[in-house]
PDB file of C-alpha atoms in Angstrom:
ATOM      1  CA  UNK A 488      12.678  17.126   0.039  1.00  0.00           C
ATOM      2  CA  UNK A 489      10.439  15.520   2.503  1.00  0.00           C
ATOM      3  CA  UNK A 490      11.546  12.071   1.040  1.00  0.00           C
ATOM      4  CA  UNK A 491      15.240  12.926   1.177  1.00  0.00           C
ATOM      5  CA  UNK A 492      15.200  13.906   4.740  1.00  0.00           C
ATOM      6  CA  UNK A 493      13.212  10.850   5.751  1.00  0.00           C
ATOM      7  CA  UNK A 494      15.586   8.570   4.123  1.00  0.00           C
ATOM      8  CA  UNK A 495      18.534  10.411   5.723  1.00  0.00           C
ATOM      9  CA  UNK A 496      17.325  10.074   9.003  1.00  0.00           C
ATOM     10  CA  UNK A 497      15.655   6.771   8.911  1.00  0.00           C
ATOM     11  CA  UNK A 498      18.845   5.142   7.794  1.00  0.00           C
ATOM     12  CA  UNK A 499      20.927   6.489  10.709  1.00  0.00           C
ATOM     13  CA  UNK A 500      18.723   5.350  13.476  1.00  0.00           C
ATOM     14  CA  UNK A 501      15.370   3.910  13.699  1.00  0.00           C
ATOM     15  CA  UNK A 502      13.947   5.717  16.686  1.00  0.00           C
ATOM     16  CA  UNK A 503      15.349   9.017  15.612  1.00  0.00           C
ATOM     17  CA  UNK A 504      14.022   8.204  12.162  1.00  0.00           C
ATOM     18  CA  UNK A 505      10.505   7.741  13.583  1.00  0.00           C
ATOM     19  CA  UNK A 506      10.526  10.908  15.679  1.00  0.00           C
ATOM     20  CA  UNK A 507      11.906  12.999  12.657  1.00  0.00           C
ATOM     21  CA  UNK A 508       9.562  11.656  10.309  1.00  0.00           C
ATOM     22  CA  UNK A 509       6.600  12.594  12.460  1.00  0.00           C
ATOM     23  CA  UNK A 510       7.957  16.085  12.812  1.00  0.00           C
ATOM     24  CA  UNK A 511       8.498  16.253   9.160  1.00  0.00           C
ATOM     25  CA  UNK A 512       5.110  14.856   7.989  1.00  0.00           C
ATOM     26  CA  UNK A 513       3.204  17.300  10.460  1.00  0.00           C
ATOM     27  CA  UNK A 514       5.290  20.423   9.130  1.00  0.00           C
ATOM     28  CA  UNK A 515       4.643  19.385   5.440  1.00  0.00           C
ATOM     29  CA  UNK A 516       0.806  18.566   6.196  1.00  0.00           C
ATOM     30  CA  UNK A 517       0.449  22.158   7.786  1.00  0.00           C
ATOM     31  CA  UNK A 518       1.919  23.637   4.616  1.00  0.00           C
ATOM     32  CA  UNK A 519      -0.118  21.419   2.439  1.00  0.00           C
ATOM     33  CA  UNK A 520      -3.360  22.636   4.311  1.00  0.00           C
ATOM     34  CA  UNK A 521      -2.938  26.198   3.266  1.00  0.00           C
ATOM     35  CA  UNK A 522      -4.268  26.850  -0.127  1.00  0.00           C
ATOM     36  CA  UNK A 523      -4.661  23.258  -1.073  1.00  0.00           C
ATOM     37  CA  UNK A 524      -1.207  23.092  -1.977  1.00  0.00           C
ATOM     38  CA  UNK A 525       0.325  19.626  -2.918  1.00  0.00           C
ATOM     39  CA  UNK A 526       1.816  17.575  -5.753  1.00  0.00           C
ATOM     40  CA  UNK A 527       0.541  14.169  -7.016  1.00  0.00           C
ATOM     41  CA  UNK A 528       3.423  11.643  -6.133  1.00  0.00           C
ATOM     42  CA  UNK A 529       1.496   8.503  -6.175  1.00  0.00           C
ATOM     43  CA  UNK A 530      -1.291   7.046  -7.863  1.00  0.00           C
ATOM     44  CA  UNK A 531      -3.273   4.035  -6.804  1.00  0.00           C
ATOM     45  CA  UNK A 532      -5.232   1.748  -8.919  1.00  0.00           C
ATOM     46  CA  UNK A 533      -7.408  -1.152  -8.124  1.00  0.00           C
ATOM     47  CA  UNK A 534      -6.770  -3.527 -10.807  1.00  0.00           C
ATOM     48  CA  UNK A 535      -9.067  -6.100  -9.270  1.00  0.00           C
ATOM     49  CA  UNK A 536     -11.631  -6.408  -6.365  1.00  0.00           C
ATOM     50  CA  UNK A 537     -11.566 -10.212  -6.548  1.00  0.00           C
ATOM     51  CA  UNK A 538      -9.473 -12.101  -3.970  1.00  0.00           C
ATOM     52  CA  UNK A 539      -8.284 -15.851  -3.560  1.00  0.00           C
ATOM     53  CA  UNK A 540      -7.652 -14.984   0.247  1.00  0.00           C
ATOM     54  CA  UNK A 541     -10.123 -14.051   3.160  1.00  0.00           C
ATOM     55  CA  UNK A 542      -8.133 -11.801   5.510  1.00  0.00           C
ATOM     56  CA  UNK A 543      -9.067 -11.241   8.862  1.00  0.00           C
ATOM     57  CA  UNK A 544      -9.043  -7.374   9.049  1.00  0.00           C
ATOM     58  CA  UNK A 545      -9.822  -6.670   5.354  1.00  0.00           C
ATOM     59  CA  UNK A 546     -12.717  -4.516   4.580  1.00  0.00           C
ATOM     60  CA  UNK A 547     -13.515  -6.843   1.577  1.00  0.00           C
ATOM     61  CA  UNK A 548     -14.047 -10.002   3.861  1.00  0.00           C
ATOM     62  CA  UNK A 549     -16.720  -8.803   5.836  1.00  0.00           C
ATOM     63  CA  UNK A 550     -18.572  -6.421   3.549  1.00  0.00           C
ATOM     64  CA  UNK A 551     -20.574  -6.493   0.517  1.00  0.00           C
ATOM     65  CA  UNK A 552     -20.504  -3.370  -1.949  1.00  0.00           C
ATOM     66  CA  UNK A 553     -21.224  -2.612  -5.393  1.00  0.00           C
ATOM     67  CA  UNK A 554     -17.769  -2.708  -6.813  1.00  0.00           C
ATOM     68  CA  UNK A 555     -16.767  -5.993  -5.096  1.00  0.00           C
ATOM     69  CA  UNK A 556     -15.571  -9.199  -7.291  1.00  0.00           C
ATOM     70  CA  UNK A 557     -14.717  -6.999 -10.291  1.00  0.00           C
ATOM     71  CA  UNK A 558     -11.784  -6.460 -12.785  1.00  0.00           C
ATOM     72  CA  UNK A 559     -11.046  -2.934 -13.857  1.00  0.00           C
ATOM     73  CA  UNK A 560     -11.616  -2.803 -17.689  1.00  0.00           C
ATOM     74  CA  UNK A 561      -8.587  -2.094 -19.696  1.00  0.00           C
ATOM     75  CA  UNK A 562     -10.181   1.021 -21.457  1.00  0.00           C
ATOM     76  CA  UNK A 563     -10.855   2.416 -17.985  1.00  0.00           C
ATOM     77  CA  UNK A 564      -7.156   1.788 -17.001  1.00  0.00           C
ATOM     78  CA  UNK A 565      -6.152   3.411 -20.180  1.00  0.00           C
ATOM     79  CA  UNK A 566      -8.277   6.428 -19.463  1.00  0.00           C
ATOM     80  CA  UNK A 567      -6.699   6.891 -16.017  1.00  0.00           C
ATOM     81  CA  UNK A 568      -3.109   6.768 -17.496  1.00  0.00           C
ATOM     82  CA  UNK A 569      -4.021   9.192 -20.409  1.00  0.00           C
ATOM     83  CA  UNK A 570      -5.626  11.587 -18.022  1.00  0.00           C
ATOM     84  CA  UNK A 571      -2.612  11.724 -15.545  1.00  0.00           C
ATOM     85  CA  UNK A 572       0.334  14.242 -15.953  1.00  0.00           C
ATOM     86  CA  UNK A 573       3.963  13.324 -16.530  1.00  0.00           C
ATOM     87  CA  UNK A 574       6.463  13.302 -13.405  1.00  0.00           C
ATOM     88  CA  UNK A 575       4.490  10.883 -11.388  1.00  0.00           C
ATOM     89  CA  UNK A 576       6.639   8.921  -8.805  1.00  0.00           C
ATOM     90  CA  UNK A 577       4.622   6.031  -8.124  1.00  0.00           C
ATOM     91  CA  UNK A 578       2.000   3.911  -9.894  1.00  0.00           C
ATOM     92  CA  UNK A 579       0.814   1.313  -7.458  1.00  0.00           C
ATOM     93  CA  UNK A 580      -1.857  -1.447  -8.144  1.00  0.00           C
ATOM     94  CA  UNK A 581      -3.360  -1.620  -4.859  1.00  0.00           C
ATOM     95  CA  UNK A 582      -6.757  -2.122  -3.702  1.00  0.00           C
ATOM     96  CA  UNK A 583      -8.957  -4.804  -1.729  1.00  0.00           C
ATOM     97  CA  UNK A 584      -8.119  -7.512  -4.242  1.00  0.00           C
ATOM     98  CA  UNK A 585      -5.427  -9.556  -6.114  1.00  0.00           C
ATOM     99  CA  UNK A 586      -4.445  -7.906  -9.354  1.00  0.00           C
ATOM    100  CA  UNK A 587      -3.363 -11.109 -10.853  1.00  0.00           C
ATOM    101  CA  UNK A 588      -7.056 -11.819 -11.280  1.00  0.00           C
ATOM    102  CA  UNK A 589      -7.267  -9.316 -13.951  1.00  0.00           C
ATOM    103  CA  UNK A 590      -6.547 -11.001 -17.251  1.00  0.00           C
ATOM    104  CA  UNK A 591      -5.495  -7.602 -19.025  1.00  0.00           C
ATOM    105  CA  UNK A 592      -2.861  -7.037 -16.135  1.00  0.00           C
ATOM    106  CA  UNK A 593       0.118  -7.442 -18.479  1.00  0.00           C
ATOM    107  CA  UNK A 594      -1.571  -5.311 -21.136  1.00  0.00           C
ATOM    108  CA  UNK A 595      -2.141  -2.594 -18.448  1.00  0.00           C
ATOM    109  CA  UNK A 596       1.600  -2.867 -17.304  1.00  0.00           C
ATOM    110  CA  UNK A 597       3.034  -2.483 -20.802  1.00  0.00           C
ATOM    111  CA  UNK A 598       0.688   0.594 -21.561  1.00  0.00           C
ATOM    112  CA  UNK A 599       1.391   2.398 -18.312  1.00  0.00           C
ATOM    113  CA  UNK A 600       5.333   1.699 -18.921  1.00  0.00           C
ATOM    114  CA  UNK A 601       4.992   3.043 -22.575  1.00  0.00           C
ATOM    115  CA  UNK A 602       3.247   6.183 -21.386  1.00  0.00           C
ATOM    116  CA  UNK A 603       6.479   7.221 -19.713  1.00  0.00           C
ATOM    117  CA  UNK A 604       4.646   9.201 -16.707  1.00  0.00           C
ATOM    118  CA  UNK A 605       5.741   6.985 -14.125  1.00  0.00           C
ATOM    119  CA  UNK A 606       9.023   6.659 -12.459  1.00  0.00           C
ATOM    120  CA  UNK A 607       8.338   3.331 -10.589  1.00  0.00           C
ATOM    121  CA  UNK A 608       5.534   0.959 -11.358  1.00  0.00           C
ATOM    122  CA  UNK A 609       4.607  -1.184  -8.321  1.00  0.00           C
ATOM    123  CA  UNK A 610       2.306  -4.300  -7.923  1.00  0.00           C
ATOM    124  CA  UNK A 611       1.181  -5.630  -4.609  1.00  0.00           C
ATOM    125  CA  UNK A 612       0.507  -9.235  -4.488  1.00  0.00           C
ATOM    126  CA  UNK A 613      -0.194 -12.236  -2.175  1.00  0.00           C
ATOM    127  CA  UNK A 614       1.788 -14.189  -4.744  1.00  0.00           C
ATOM    128  CA  UNK A 615      -0.627 -17.063  -4.418  1.00  0.00           C
ATOM    129  CA  UNK A 616      -2.750 -17.039  -7.484  1.00  0.00           C
ATOM    130  CA  UNK A 617      -0.402 -17.827 -10.220  1.00  0.00           C
ATOM    131  CA  UNK A 618       3.019 -19.522 -10.527  1.00  0.00           C
ATOM    132  CA  UNK A 619       6.414 -17.826 -10.093  1.00  0.00           C
ATOM    133  CA  UNK A 620       7.038 -17.708 -13.934  1.00  0.00           C
ATOM    134  CA  UNK A 621       4.011 -15.697 -14.358  1.00  0.00           C
ATOM    135  CA  UNK A 622       4.891 -13.159 -11.636  1.00  0.00           C
ATOM    136  CA  UNK A 623       8.432 -12.801 -13.014  1.00  0.00           C
ATOM    137  CA  UNK A 624       7.295 -12.293 -16.671  1.00  0.00           C
ATOM    138  CA  UNK A 625       5.545  -9.163 -15.436  1.00  0.00           C
ATOM    139  CA  UNK A 626       8.900  -7.342 -15.233  1.00  0.00           C
ATOM    140  CA  UNK A 627       9.300  -7.729 -18.806  1.00  0.00           C
ATOM    141  CA  UNK A 628       5.872  -5.889 -19.251  1.00  0.00           C
ATOM    142  CA  UNK A 629       6.986  -2.993 -17.320  1.00  0.00           C
ATOM    143  CA  UNK A 630       6.758  -3.940 -13.727  1.00  0.00           C
ATOM    144  CA  UNK A 631       9.612  -2.152 -11.602  1.00  0.00           C
ATOM    145  CA  UNK A 632       8.801  -3.353  -7.992  1.00  0.00           C
ATOM    146  CA  UNK A 633       6.967  -6.269  -6.513  1.00  0.00           C
ATOM    147  CA  UNK A 634       5.575  -5.935  -3.158  1.00  0.00           C
ATOM    148  CA  UNK A 635       4.552  -9.453  -1.536  1.00  0.00           C
ATOM    149  CA  UNK A 636       2.258  -9.831   1.615  1.00  0.00           C
ATOM    150  CA  UNK A 637       3.631 -12.266   3.965  1.00  0.00           C
ATOM    151  CA  UNK A 638       2.473 -11.888   7.785  1.00  0.00           C
ATOM    152  CA  UNK A 639       3.961 -15.178   8.821  1.00  0.00           C
ATOM    153  CA  UNK A 640       5.278 -18.534   7.399  1.00  0.00           C
ATOM    154  CA  UNK A 641       3.318 -20.430  10.294  1.00  0.00           C
ATOM    155  CA  UNK A 642       0.330 -22.270   8.516  1.00  0.00           C
ATOM    156  CA  UNK A 643      -1.745 -21.869  11.831  1.00  0.00           C
ATOM    157  CA  UNK A 644      -1.247 -18.000  11.938  1.00  0.00           C
ATOM    158  CA  UNK A 645      -1.948 -17.598   8.504  1.00  0.00           C
ATOM    159  CA  UNK A 646      -5.126 -19.576   8.806  1.00  0.00           C
ATOM    160  CA  UNK A 647      -6.108 -16.872  11.093  1.00  0.00           C
ATOM    161  CA  UNK A 648      -5.135 -13.787   9.423  1.00  0.00           C
ATOM    162  CA  UNK A 649      -5.210 -14.655   5.758  1.00  0.00           C
ATOM    163  CA  UNK A 650      -7.492 -17.888   5.366  1.00  0.00           C
ATOM    164  CA  UNK A 651      -6.554 -19.535   2.070  1.00  0.00           C
ATOM    165  CA  UNK A 652      -2.816 -18.937   2.249  1.00  0.00           C
ATOM    166  CA  UNK A 653      -0.673 -22.006   0.911  1.00  0.00           C
ATOM    167  CA  UNK A 654       2.601 -21.503   2.745  1.00  0.00           C
ATOM    168  CA  UNK A 655       4.394 -24.135   0.610  1.00  0.00           C
ATOM    169  CA  UNK A 656       3.371 -22.236  -2.678  1.00  0.00           C
ATOM    170  CA  UNK A 657       4.295 -19.054  -0.983  1.00  0.00           C
ATOM    171  CA  UNK A 658       7.622 -20.174  -0.030  1.00  0.00           C
ATOM    172  CA  UNK A 659       8.165 -21.664  -3.585  1.00  0.00           C
ATOM    173  CA  UNK A 660       7.140 -18.807  -5.340  1.00  0.00           C
ATOM    174  CA  UNK A 661       9.206 -16.335  -3.224  1.00  0.00           C
ATOM    175  CA  UNK A 662      12.331 -18.431  -3.352  1.00  0.00           C
ATOM    176  CA  UNK A 663      12.227 -18.553  -7.257  1.00  0.00           C
ATOM    177  CA  UNK A 664      11.570 -14.731  -7.557  1.00  0.00           C
ATOM    178  CA  UNK A 665      14.352 -13.893  -5.068  1.00  0.00           C
ATOM    179  CA  UNK A 666      16.644 -16.138  -7.368  1.00  0.00           C
ATOM    180  CA  UNK A 667      15.919 -13.889 -10.393  1.00  0.00           C
ATOM    181  CA  UNK A 668      14.618 -10.430  -9.109  1.00  0.00           C
ATOM    182  CA  UNK A 669      15.837 -10.014  -5.562  1.00  0.00           C
ATOM    183  CA  UNK A 670      16.600  -6.239  -6.341  1.00  0.00           C
ATOM    184  CA  UNK A 671      12.958  -5.568  -7.401  1.00  0.00           C
ATOM    185  CA  UNK A 672      11.296  -7.584  -4.698  1.00  0.00           C
ATOM    186  CA  UNK A 673      10.066  -6.278  -1.288  1.00  0.00           C
ATOM    187  CA  UNK A 674       7.868  -8.049   1.534  1.00  0.00           C
ATOM    188  CA  UNK A 675       5.435  -6.229   3.444  1.00  0.00           C
ATOM    189  CA  UNK A 676       4.374  -7.655   6.854  1.00  0.00           C
ATOM    190  CA  UNK A 677       1.430  -6.342   8.329  1.00  0.00           C
ATOM    191  CA  UNK A 678       1.675  -6.844  12.224  1.00  0.00           C
ATOM    192  CA  UNK A 679      -1.163  -7.491  14.756  1.00  0.00           C
ATOM    193  CA  UNK A 680      -1.656  -9.224  18.163  1.00  0.00           C
ATOM    194  CA  UNK A 681      -1.991 -12.413  16.132  1.00  0.00           C
ATOM    195  CA  UNK A 682       1.486 -12.564  14.542  1.00  0.00           C
ATOM    196  CA  UNK A 683       3.633 -10.254  16.557  1.00  0.00           C
ATOM    197  CA  UNK A 684       4.846 -13.097  18.572  1.00  0.00           C
ATOM    198  CA  UNK A 685       5.985 -14.927  15.583  1.00  0.00           C
ATOM    199  CA  UNK A 686       7.597 -11.956  13.961  1.00  0.00           C
ATOM    200  CA  UNK A 687      11.246 -12.702  15.041  1.00  0.00           C
ATOM    201  CA  UNK A 688      10.702 -16.131  13.356  1.00  0.00           C
ATOM    202  CA  UNK A 689       9.325 -14.545  10.029  1.00  0.00           C
ATOM    203  CA  UNK A 690      12.125 -11.863   9.733  1.00  0.00           C
ATOM    204  CA  UNK A 691      14.778 -14.802  10.463  1.00  0.00           C
ATOM    205  CA  UNK A 692      13.256 -16.754   7.471  1.00  0.00           C
ATOM    206  CA  UNK A 693      13.094 -13.758   5.292  1.00  0.00           C
ATOM    207  CA  UNK A 694      16.817 -13.050   5.986  1.00  0.00           C
ATOM    208  CA  UNK A 695      17.644 -16.796   5.170  1.00  0.00           C
ATOM    209  CA  UNK A 696      15.844 -16.328   1.883  1.00  0.00           C
ATOM    210  CA  UNK A 697      17.979 -13.259   0.986  1.00  0.00           C
ATOM    211  CA  UNK A 698      15.040 -11.033   0.988  1.00  0.00           C
ATOM    212  CA  UNK A 699      16.694  -7.482   0.892  1.00  0.00           C
ATOM    213  CA  UNK A 700      13.891  -5.125   2.044  1.00  0.00           C
ATOM    214  CA  UNK A 701      10.914  -5.346   4.439  1.00  0.00           C
ATOM    215  CA  UNK A 702       8.083  -3.022   4.753  1.00  0.00           C
ATOM    216  CA  UNK A 703       6.328  -3.397   8.415  1.00  0.00           C
ATOM    217  CA  UNK A 704       2.897  -1.874   9.060  1.00  0.00           C
ATOM    218  CA  UNK A 705       0.643  -2.049  11.900  1.00  0.00           C
ATOM    219  CA  UNK A 706      -2.797  -3.338  11.374  1.00  0.00           C
ATOM    220  CA  UNK A 707      -5.591  -0.888  11.097  1.00  0.00           C
ATOM    221  CA  UNK A 708      -8.441  -2.134  13.288  1.00  0.00           C
ATOM    222  CA  UNK A 709     -11.464  -1.339  10.900  1.00  0.00           C
ATOM    223  CA  UNK A 710     -13.730  -3.875  12.506  1.00  0.00           C
ATOM    224  CA  UNK A 711     -12.757  -3.538  16.235  1.00  0.00           C
ATOM    225  CA  UNK A 712     -11.847  -7.289  16.205  1.00  0.00           C
ATOM    226  CA  UNK A 713      -9.252  -6.451  18.784  1.00  0.00           C
ATOM    227  CA  UNK A 714      -6.165  -7.584  16.967  1.00  0.00           C
ATOM    228  CA  UNK A 715      -4.610  -4.030  16.550  1.00  0.00           C
ATOM    229  CA  UNK A 716      -1.371  -3.290  18.690  1.00  0.00           C
ATOM    230  CA  UNK A 717      -1.726  -1.436  21.838  1.00  0.00           C
ATOM    231  CA  UNK A 718       1.227   0.765  23.151  1.00  0.00           C
ATOM    232  CA  UNK A 719       3.191  -1.938  24.867  1.00  0.00           C
ATOM    233  CA  UNK A 720       2.961  -3.975  21.697  1.00  0.00           C
ATOM    234  CA  UNK A 721       4.135  -1.067  19.606  1.00  0.00           C
ATOM    235  CA  UNK A 722       7.256  -0.960  22.040  1.00  0.00           C
ATOM    236  CA  UNK A 723       7.653  -4.688  21.669  1.00  0.00           C
ATOM    237  CA  UNK A 724       7.642  -4.350  17.603  1.00  0.00           C
ATOM    238  CA  UNK A 725      10.237  -1.695  17.691  1.00  0.00           C
ATOM    239  CA  UNK A 726      12.645  -3.615  20.015  1.00  0.00           C
ATOM    240  CA  UNK A 727      12.137  -6.556  17.555  1.00  0.00           C
ATOM    241  CA  UNK A 728      12.966  -4.166  14.516  1.00  0.00           C
ATOM    242  CA  UNK A 729      16.063  -3.052  16.344  1.00  0.00           C
ATOM    243  CA  UNK A 730      17.380  -6.423  16.558  1.00  0.00           C
ATOM    244  CA  UNK A 731      17.204  -6.968  12.885  1.00  0.00           C
ATOM    245  CA  UNK A 732      17.797  -3.557  11.468  1.00  0.00           C
ATOM    246  CA  UNK A 733      21.493  -4.336  10.749  1.00  0.00           C
ATOM    247  CA  UNK A 734      20.745  -7.783   9.324  1.00  0.00           C
ATOM    248  CA  UNK A 735      18.085  -6.723   6.926  1.00  0.00           C
ATOM    249  CA  UNK A 736      16.603  -3.493   5.595  1.00  0.00           C
ATOM    250  CA  UNK A 737      13.496  -2.756   7.217  1.00  0.00           C
ATOM    251  CA  UNK A 738      11.247   0.286   6.963  1.00  0.00           C
ATOM    252  CA  UNK A 739       8.567   0.707   9.562  1.00  0.00           C
ATOM    253  CA  UNK A 740       5.543   2.631   7.981  1.00  0.00           C
ATOM    254  CA  UNK A 741       4.057   4.792  10.715  1.00  0.00           C
ATOM    255  CA  UNK A 742       3.325   8.295  10.038  1.00  0.00           C
ATOM    256  CA  UNK A 743       1.639  10.833  12.426  1.00  0.00           C
ATOM    257  CA  UNK A 744      -0.520  12.737   9.898  1.00  0.00           C
ATOM    258  CA  UNK A 745      -1.998  11.797   6.730  1.00  0.00           C
ATOM    259  CA  UNK A 746      -1.187  13.717   3.475  1.00  0.00           C
ATOM    260  CA  UNK A 747      -3.081  11.406   0.906  1.00  0.00           C
ATOM    261  CA  UNK A 748      -5.690  13.895  -0.299  1.00  0.00           C
ATOM    262  CA  UNK A 749      -2.863  16.144  -1.239  1.00  0.00           C
ATOM    263  CA  UNK A 750      -0.364  13.713  -2.717  1.00  0.00           C
ATOM    264  CA  UNK A 751      -1.977  10.827  -4.300  1.00  0.00           C
ATOM    265  CA  UNK A 752      -5.020  10.048  -6.859  1.00  0.00           C
ATOM    266  CA  UNK A 753      -6.637   7.000  -5.814  1.00  0.00           C
ATOM    267  CA  UNK A 754      -9.041   4.804  -8.300  1.00  0.00           C
ATOM    268  CA  UNK A 755     -11.222   1.972  -7.483  1.00  0.00           C
ATOM    269  CA  UNK A 756     -11.984  -0.710  -9.877  1.00  0.00           C
ATOM    270  CA  UNK A 757     -14.632   1.045 -11.755  1.00  0.00           C
ATOM    271  CA  UNK A 758     -12.608   4.121 -12.115  1.00  0.00           C
ATOM    272  CA  UNK A 759     -14.226   6.189  -9.271  1.00  0.00           C
ATOM    273  CA  UNK A 760     -11.969   8.638  -7.698  1.00  0.00           C
ATOM    274  CA  UNK A 761     -11.435   7.881  -3.903  1.00  0.00           C
ATOM    275  CA  UNK A 762     -10.091  10.140  -0.987  1.00  0.00           C
ATOM    276  CA  UNK A 763      -7.473   7.480  -0.166  1.00  0.00           C
ATOM    277  CA  UNK A 764      -5.900   4.136  -0.395  1.00  0.00           C
ATOM    278  CA  UNK A 765      -7.575   2.702   2.287  1.00  0.00           C
ATOM    279  CA  UNK A 766     -11.175   3.421   0.641  1.00  0.00           C
ATOM    280  CA  UNK A 767     -12.395   1.533  -2.206  1.00  0.00           C
ATOM    281  CA  UNK A 768     -15.877   1.155  -1.559  1.00  0.00           C
ATOM    282  CA  UNK A 769     -17.522   3.922  -3.794  1.00  0.00           C
ATOM    283  CA  UNK A 770     -20.827   3.595  -1.804  1.00  0.00           C
ATOM    284  CA  UNK A 771     -19.232   5.382   1.223  1.00  0.00           C
ATOM    285  CA  UNK A 772     -17.724   8.090  -0.802  1.00  0.00           C
ATOM    286  CA  UNK A 773     -16.510   9.063  -4.127  1.00  0.00           C
ATOM    287  CA  UNK A 774     -15.642  12.362  -6.299  1.00  0.00           C
ATOM    288  CA  UNK A 775     -16.883  11.042  -9.595  1.00  0.00           C
ATOM    289  CA  UNK A 776     -15.682   8.783 -12.399  1.00  0.00           C
ATOM    290  CA  UNK A 777     -12.438   9.299 -14.626  1.00  0.00           C
ATOM    291  CA  UNK A 778     -14.782   9.361 -17.533  1.00  0.00           C
ATOM    292  CA  UNK A 779     -15.563  12.912 -16.374  1.00  0.00           C
ATOM    293  CA  UNK A 780     -11.657  13.645 -16.031  1.00  0.00           C
ATOM    294  CA  UNK A 781      -9.522  15.103 -13.115  1.00  0.00           C
ATOM    295  CA  UNK A 782     -10.902  18.634 -13.219  1.00  0.00           C
ATOM    296  CA  UNK A 783     -14.494  17.659 -12.330  1.00  0.00           C
ATOM    297  CA  UNK A 784     -13.343  14.905  -9.906  1.00  0.00           C
ATOM    298  CA  UNK A 785     -10.102  14.985  -8.196  1.00  0.00           C
ATOM    299  CA  UNK A 786      -9.933  18.824  -8.521  1.00  0.00           C
ATOM    300  CA  UNK A 787     -13.542  19.523  -7.999  1.00  0.00           C
ATOM    301  CA  UNK A 788     -14.984  21.914  -5.603  1.00  0.00           C
ATOM    302  CA  UNK A 789     -16.008  19.200  -3.275  1.00  0.00           C
ATOM    303  CA  UNK A 790     -12.596  17.574  -3.047  1.00  0.00           C
ATOM    304  CA  UNK A 791     -10.963  21.214  -2.910  1.00  0.00           C
ATOM    305  CA  UNK A 792     -13.162  22.096   0.139  1.00  0.00           C
ATOM    306  CA  UNK A 793     -12.575  19.063   1.967  1.00  0.00           C
ATOM    307  CA  UNK A 794      -8.718  19.634   1.520  1.00  0.00           C
ATOM    308  CA  UNK A 795      -8.898  23.248   2.698  1.00  0.00           C
ATOM    309  CA  UNK A 796     -10.504  22.107   6.038  1.00  0.00           C
ATOM    310  CA  UNK A 797      -8.868  18.724   6.229  1.00  0.00           C
ATOM    311  CA  UNK A 798      -6.815  19.231   9.548  1.00  0.00           C
ATOM    312  CA  UNK A 799      -9.506  21.375  11.064  1.00  0.00           C
ATOM    313  CA  UNK A 800     -12.507  19.090  10.690  1.00  0.00           C
ATOM    314  CA  UNK A 801     -12.106  15.372  10.233  1.00  0.00           C
ATOM    315  CA  UNK A 802     -14.063  14.022   7.106  1.00  0.00           C
ATOM    316  CA  UNK A 803     -16.450  11.309   8.202  1.00  0.00           C
ATOM    317  CA  UNK A 804     -14.753   8.867   5.755  1.00  0.00           C
ATOM    318  CA  UNK A 805     -11.682   9.099   8.106  1.00  0.00           C
ATOM    319  CA  UNK A 806     -13.443   8.259  11.124  1.00  0.00           C
ATOM    320  CA  UNK A 807     -11.826   5.431  12.758  1.00  0.00           C
ATOM    321  CA  UNK A 808      -8.527   5.587  10.797  1.00  0.00           C
ATOM    322  CA  UNK A 809      -5.308   5.914  12.959  1.00  0.00           C
ATOM    323  CA  UNK A 810      -3.558   7.816  10.212  1.00  0.00           C
ATOM    324  CA  UNK A 811      -5.645  10.800  10.532  1.00  0.00           C
ATOM    325  CA  UNK A 812      -4.273  13.487  12.874  1.00  0.00           C
ATOM    326  CA  UNK A 813      -6.020  16.855  13.561  1.00  0.00           C
ATOM    327  CA  UNK A 814      -3.301  19.513  13.386  1.00  0.00           C
TER     328      UNK A 814
END
């Protein structure tokens, strides 16, 4: 119901869509906070914590932690899929790394698809580690949607935000995938002070390339590096989106209340249960490994206690996260 109402209003008007979405999210969050209600819609799995880029605001770039630079074992992934109930809307391969580093990725997609537990299987990628044929082949293995991170087509901007980006290869791979899989290809732009002035050029280029859907999010300033958007920047962002909303399908990802502890299960690369998809360092917090099953981890007394007071007392791991809102 929440998703249906959100889609209805966001399609009619961007500003009204954001306002209604905030109201719906807060109302839904209040309901979830009573009696630990909730249904798992999304499962996040960190297939690899290795990466070929060094992104300015990525936790992985500036921190060392035990699960860094690892690939998830296939047996771990299999245990995750086997433990989950049927009827989950999304399986998302998302973490601090590039999933294509994992040599078992194709086998993992095949196993997830054969389980028939997920309506949509999604892969996040920078599209730079392999050639276009490899990424296209993943759809034969069970992939339903490929989300490509594109913050700019200006090499100098990418050198600041996403060091290691090869713009020519990105354009080549993206162009080839649009030619064959345009209906299953989305682009995600993370907007910061570094690339907001170039956003119109980026959207124009994506339109020319026949990209059908763009997801826009605002950077989370974990490291206080002063590239997060302020209020005037956000107003500018919305005005830019309004210029393009009739030319390209744009979704602005901005919510007012986090509901991830109630609606998502997140696994880091070692199979540990994490509180949300913004934390994959299990040295900060984790609720145990999938080896112990969901009953003693995701549904443990500790995690349920956090859920029961989530909107009354901010958990320490949420400190600094703009998605947290005390109700």
